[in-house]
C-alpha angles and dihedrals in degrees: 000000000000091000091049092050093048091047094050092043090052092049093051089046089055090049092048091051090046096056099027101043117010096037102023092129117049111247141156109269108224122213090251093055091044090049091053092050092045088054091048094052093045090049092048090050093055091043088053089056086067089051088052089055091050094047094050093041091058097038093238091148135037114272105204095170094047096232127162121249092252092051090048089054093051092046091052093051092045092049091047092053091048092052092044093051093047089053091070094081088046090057091055092051092048090053091052092049094050091048093048094053093037094236109182113240093241091061097043093086091058092052092049091047093060089039088059092055091053091046092052091053095046095043089049091056093045093049092047094054093037092056091046092051094048093046094045099039113032091190089067087081088067091053093049091045093050090048092054091049090049090052092049093050091046090053091048096049100039114121130195101328124194109268113259111256113191092197090061094045124117090243096055095043093052095040089061088059092055103043136011113257125211121208093213125094110232101195111272094330122126094200135031136187116245116179093328090315123113111224131187118239124222088261091064093044091051089049093054093046091049091050093052092046090051089054089055092048090049088063086070102033100048096052088045093058092042085063087064099046142345092209104123096213095049092046094047098042095048090047093050095049090052091049093048091054092047095085097054090041089054093055090044098048105025093096095039102050092108089059090062099047093137092059087086089071089052089055090049090052092048094048090048092050096049090043091054089044091057093047091052097039094110093046106035133009118207114226112253093243090057093055093046093046094048094050094044092046092048091053092045093050091048092052095045094046091047092052095045094047090048091054093051 
């Protein structure tokens, strides 16, 4: 438990420094600043993979699946890349939500900060129960695998869908029944007093919609990473590092998503691969380098094809 406590304490320290020091004053995050922070989070994630190797080499944490330190390192990196790639759709939805509720750019970071805290708590619960289910009922891997294949096929066959409108969503319509909602932005406040009535500002509404959408995306991402490993620490830590880098990646990629339109096919390929891997887990186990190589290559091909087609 000491490793878990140190890891969580470090994460919350990073978050406290983020909001209390680096982003104490609301400001518009420029692509250059976002790019720097994206690079920092990606670098920290790969540095942590070395920490993973050290932790498992010295037996500082339980090793329920009996993997070697090198395999633990590869599983962490593979899981991190899966979560990072599946975050791309999440970024698009976040951009739509902010635009719909007219959230000023300088307050978007604050909304995402609190959204991250909610995501950490919810992902933690999903991972906890997911690991229990897989360890207790081995046939659950078939259900998770089939669900990922279904998601991949659904993404591949989807046509021109109606554009997502947060103001018509189930969450927004029911939130209005619970608490009054003002249409005015009141600085960085989530709530304001109006004639002795407490009303939610668009920042709070955007936060709740983002949280619910993240829960829906987690239904894909958590089973996907459980296809790589059922080790609770590896699943949780790789998930958290991907979530922490999501904010800076949003500000870096939000205005460039159209340039990477072919990345969606990379996501389909990745979901298909991990789905097949889960279905075959009791008959054949893919080497870790195969999983890592396939995921990295899929992302690379999607990026290269998107850039080349955009230049034509």
